[in-house]
Amino acid sequence: MTIDNLEYNTEREHLIIPEYGRHMQKMINYAKSIEVKEERNKVAKAIISVMGNMQPHLRDVPDFQHKLWDQLFIMANFELDVDSPYEKPTKELFEERPEPLKYPQNFPKYRFYGNNIKTMIDVANTWEEGELKEALTFTIANHMKKCFLNWNKDTVEDAVIFNHLYELSGGKINLKDSKEDLSDATSLLRSKNKFSSNKKSHHKKSSNRQRKRY
């Protein structure tokens, strides 16, 4: 065999859906060349059957057959005239650009608390007064204190957290006169460091188990 007979993928026809391979693309091209529509329909159904056999794990997925027929028309560059049990996709619809996603544009004053804190505060504002709401507000305040310490490693007074909570809640949650203290800053930081060290030690043990022994 001489190198003159070698065929490189870069010189071959572009595969529209490479997962199905080049032989599947050739089968579809052959179906397009058939002049009799009845024969084209038979070949198209055979191709769909082969495509389904290549993905047996998706047989029970809803609309799986619909997906296969759509992929058949896509690989045929929408030039295959056969009868489909589903509505045929169009090239214009396939090439249509999706609408841009609407990302939430939140610009909180205290970014170090994150957006989830504001969501928790909004939920707490909807609760009726009682022990459950009081427990929730103190949980939120403690989490705010932990977030503050992650941003600023120095200690922080509870009064600062209470003022921020009052402001973020629109004045509906007021713990300024509370006689109950929040969790100690040292314990909050210690719990975080303990988790980090456990994670590192676990990673180290895992790597040791994978080490080859000669």
Short mmCIF file of C-alpha atoms in Angstrom, two decimals:
data_model
loop_
_atom_site.label_atom_id
_atom_site.label_comp_id
_atom_site.label_asym_id
_atom_site.label_seq_id
_atom_site.Cartn_x
_atom_site.Cartn_y
_atom_site.Cartn_z
CA MET A 1 0.00 0.00 0.00
CA THR A 2 1.44 3.33 -1.02
CA ILE A 3 0.89 6.60 0.74
CA ASP A 4 -0.81 7.90 -2.42
CA ASN A 5 -3.89 5.82 -1.53
CA LEU A 6 -4.21 7.17 1.99
CA GLU A 7 -7.29 9.25 2.70
CA TYR A 8 -7.21 11.80 5.49
CA ASN A 9 -10.25 13.00 7.44
CA THR A 10 -9.37 16.57 6.54
CA GLU A 11 -9.98 15.68 2.88
CA ARG A 12 -13.29 13.93 3.53
CA GLU A 13 -16.80 15.32 3.69
CA HIS A 14 -17.64 17.27 6.84
CA LEU A 15 -19.64 15.23 9.38
CA ILE A 16 -22.64 17.22 10.58
CA ILE A 17 -23.16 15.01 13.66
CA PRO A 18 -19.84 13.18 14.17
CA GLU A 19 -21.27 10.90 16.89
CA TYR A 20 -22.98 8.76 14.26
CA GLY A 21 -19.85 8.24 12.20
CA ARG A 22 -19.02 8.47 8.51
CA HIS A 23 -20.87 5.34 7.42
CA MET A 24 -24.15 6.75 8.72
CA GLN A 25 -23.53 9.95 6.79
CA LYS A 26 -22.93 7.91 3.63
CA MET A 27 -26.19 6.02 4.17
CA ILE A 28 -28.08 9.31 4.41
CA ASN A 29 -26.37 10.63 1.29
CA TYR A 30 -27.40 7.44 -0.50
CA ALA A 31 -31.02 7.93 0.64
CA LYS A 32 -30.97 11.43 -0.83
CA SER A 33 -29.90 10.02 -4.20
CA ILE A 34 -32.84 7.58 -4.47
CA GLU A 35 -35.36 8.85 -7.00
CA VAL A 36 -38.41 6.81 -5.93
CA LYS A 37 -40.00 8.24 -2.81
CA GLU A 38 -41.30 4.91 -1.55
CA GLU A 39 -37.77 3.52 -1.60
CA ARG A 40 -36.48 6.64 0.14
CA ASN A 41 -39.07 6.13 2.91
CA LYS A 42 -37.95 2.51 3.41
CA VAL A 43 -34.28 3.49 3.57
CA ALA A 44 -35.03 6.39 5.93
CA LYS A 45 -36.86 4.06 8.35
CA ALA A 46 -33.95 1.63 8.19
CA ILE A 47 -31.53 4.46 8.96
CA ILE A 48 -33.68 5.54 11.93
CA SER A 49 -33.59 1.96 13.22
CA VAL A 50 -29.79 1.86 13.01
CA MET A 51 -29.50 5.24 14.72
CA GLY A 52 -31.71 3.98 17.55
CA ASN A 53 -29.57 0.85 17.96
CA MET A 54 -26.52 3.07 18.38
CA GLN A 55 -28.13 4.72 21.43
CA PRO A 56 -30.04 1.95 23.28
CA HIS A 57 -29.82 3.81 26.60
CA LEU A 58 -32.15 6.47 25.19
CA ARG A 59 -34.93 4.16 24.00
CA ASP A 60 -37.13 4.91 27.01
CA VAL A 61 -36.58 8.66 26.84
CA PRO A 62 -39.73 10.58 25.82
CA ASP A 63 -39.70 11.89 22.24
CA PHE A 64 -36.61 9.78 21.45
CA GLN A 65 -37.95 8.85 18.00
CA HIS A 66 -38.77 12.50 17.33
CA LYS A 67 -35.18 13.41 18.15
CA LEU A 68 -33.85 10.75 15.77
CA TRP A 69 -35.96 12.02 12.87
CA ASP A 70 -34.84 15.59 13.54
CA GLN A 71 -31.21 14.45 13.51
CA LEU A 72 -31.81 12.58 10.26
CA PHE A 73 -33.02 15.74 8.51
CA ILE A 74 -30.18 17.76 10.02
CA MET A 75 -27.53 15.31 8.74
CA ALA A 76 -29.25 15.37 5.35
CA ASN A 77 -28.87 19.17 5.36
CA PHE A 78 -32.70 19.34 5.19
CA GLU A 79 -32.57 18.01 1.62
CA LEU A 80 -34.14 14.57 2.27
CA ASP A 81 -37.71 14.31 0.95
CA VAL A 82 -39.31 11.53 3.01
CA ASP A 83 -42.50 11.11 5.02
CA SER A 84 -41.83 11.70 8.70
CA PRO A 85 -44.24 10.83 11.54
CA TYR A 86 -43.32 14.19 13.07
CA GLU A 87 -43.24 17.76 11.86
CA LYS A 88 -40.16 18.31 9.75
CA PRO A 89 -37.66 20.83 11.10
CA THR A 90 -36.60 23.67 8.86
CA LYS A 91 -33.14 24.96 8.19
CA GLU A 92 -34.22 28.47 9.21
CA LEU A 93 -35.45 27.22 12.59
CA PHE A 94 -32.26 25.23 13.13
CA GLU A 95 -30.03 28.22 12.36
CA GLU A 96 -32.13 30.66 14.37
CA ARG A 97 -30.16 32.14 17.25
CA PRO A 98 -31.68 31.67 20.70
CA GLU A 99 -32.79 34.67 22.71
CA PRO A 100 -30.20 35.89 25.20
CA LEU A 101 -30.70 34.68 28.75
CA LYS A 102 -31.91 37.23 31.23
CA TYR A 103 -29.43 37.12 34.06
CA PRO A 104 -30.49 38.72 37.33
CA GLN A 105 -28.94 42.13 37.61
CA ASN A 106 -28.48 42.52 41.34
CA PHE A 107 -26.16 45.16 42.70
CA PRO A 108 -26.33 44.67 46.47
CA LYS A 109 -24.81 47.27 48.71
CA TYR A 110 -23.06 44.60 50.78
CA ARG A 111 -21.78 42.22 48.14
CA PHE A 112 -19.91 40.02 50.62
CA TYR A 113 -23.23 38.70 51.95
CA GLY A 114 -24.28 37.37 48.54
CA ASN A 115 -27.70 37.29 46.91
CA ASN A 116 -28.92 34.27 48.86
CA ILE A 117 -28.92 36.25 52.10
CA LYS A 118 -31.26 38.82 50.58
CA THR A 119 -33.55 36.01 49.44
CA MET A 120 -33.57 34.52 52.95
CA ILE A 121 -34.37 37.91 54.44
CA ASP A 122 -37.26 38.41 52.01
CA VAL A 123 -38.65 35.03 53.03
CA ALA A 124 -38.29 35.85 56.72
CA ASN A 125 -40.26 39.07 56.15
CA THR A 126 -43.23 37.00 55.00
CA TRP A 127 -43.34 34.86 58.16
CA GLU A 128 -45.58 35.60 61.09
CA GLU A 129 -44.03 36.73 64.34
CA GLY A 130 -43.12 33.86 66.64
CA GLU A 131 -40.40 31.47 67.71
CA LEU A 132 -39.84 30.09 64.21
CA LYS A 133 -39.29 33.51 62.70
CA GLU A 134 -37.01 34.49 65.59
CA ALA A 135 -34.93 31.34 65.07
CA LEU A 136 -34.74 32.03 61.34
CA THR A 137 -33.65 35.64 61.80
CA PHE A 138 -30.84 34.64 64.17
CA THR A 139 -29.74 31.93 61.74
CA ILE A 140 -29.60 34.56 59.01
CA ALA A 141 -27.69 36.94 61.27
CA ASN A 142 -25.13 34.26 62.16
CA HIS A 143 -24.66 33.40 58.50
CA MET A 144 -24.21 37.09 57.71
CA LYS A 145 -21.54 37.28 60.40
CA LYS A 146 -19.75 34.29 58.90
CA CYS A 147 -19.89 35.86 55.42
CA PHE A 148 -18.54 39.11 56.85
CA LEU A 149 -15.62 37.26 58.47
CA ASN A 150 -14.85 35.47 55.20
CA TRP A 151 -14.55 38.87 53.57
CA ASN A 152 -12.79 40.57 56.48
CA LYS A 153 -10.73 38.28 58.73
CA ASP A 154 -10.88 40.75 61.63
CA THR A 155 -13.56 40.46 64.25
CA VAL A 156 -16.92 42.19 63.79
CA GLU A 157 -19.35 43.50 66.39
CA ASP A 158 -22.84 42.03 66.50
CA ALA A 159 -24.22 45.54 66.31
CA VAL A 160 -22.79 45.91 62.80
CA ILE A 161 -24.54 42.72 61.65
CA PHE A 162 -27.81 43.81 63.29
CA ASN A 163 -27.64 47.20 61.54
CA HIS A 164 -27.01 45.58 58.16
CA LEU A 165 -29.86 43.11 58.72
CA TYR A 166 -32.18 45.96 59.66
CA GLU A 167 -31.21 47.84 56.51
CA LEU A 168 -31.45 44.84 54.15
CA SER A 169 -34.86 43.88 55.54
CA GLY A 170 -36.24 47.36 54.97
CA GLY A 171 -36.55 47.92 58.71
CA LYS A 172 -38.78 44.87 59.22
CA ILE A 173 -36.22 42.79 61.15
CA ASN A 174 -34.84 44.61 64.15
CA LEU A 175 -32.42 42.79 66.43
CA LYS A 176 -30.65 45.91 67.65
CA ASP A 177 -32.13 45.63 71.13
CA SER A 178 -31.72 41.87 71.35
CA LYS A 179 -30.05 40.49 74.47
CA GLU A 180 -28.94 37.35 72.67
CA ASP A 181 -25.45 37.34 71.17
CA LEU A 182 -24.49 35.85 67.84
CA SER A 183 -22.00 33.00 67.54
CA ASP A 184 -18.44 33.83 68.49
CA ALA A 185 -16.24 34.87 65.56
CA THR A 186 -13.54 32.39 66.59
CA SER A 187 -15.94 29.46 66.49
CA LEU A 188 -17.27 30.49 63.10
CA LEU A 189 -13.78 30.67 61.62
CA ARG A 190 -12.71 27.48 63.40
CA SER A 191 -15.55 25.48 61.85
CA LYS A 192 -14.51 26.66 58.41
CA ASN A 193 -10.83 25.84 59.00
CA LYS A 194 -11.74 22.43 60.40
CA PHE A 195 -13.72 21.60 57.28
CA SER A 196 -10.87 22.77 55.03
CA SER A 197 -8.26 20.69 56.89
CA ASN A 198 -10.46 17.58 56.77
CA LYS A 199 -10.90 18.07 53.05
CA LYS A 200 -7.13 18.37 52.52
CA SER A 201 -6.34 15.32 54.65
CA HIS A 202 -8.95 13.28 52.81
CA HIS A 203 -7.42 14.30 49.49
CA LYS A 204 -3.97 13.38 50.77
CA LYS A 205 -5.13 9.94 51.90
CA SER A 206 -6.80 9.32 48.56
CA SER A 207 -3.66 10.22 46.67
CA ASN A 208 -1.60 7.88 48.87
CA ARG A 209 -3.90 4.98 48.06
CA GLN A 210 -3.38 5.58 44.37
CA ARG A 211 0.40 5.64 44.63
CA LYS A 212 2.11 2.71 42.94
CA ARG A 213 4.27 0.46 45.04
CA TYR A 214 7.26 -1.18 43.43
#
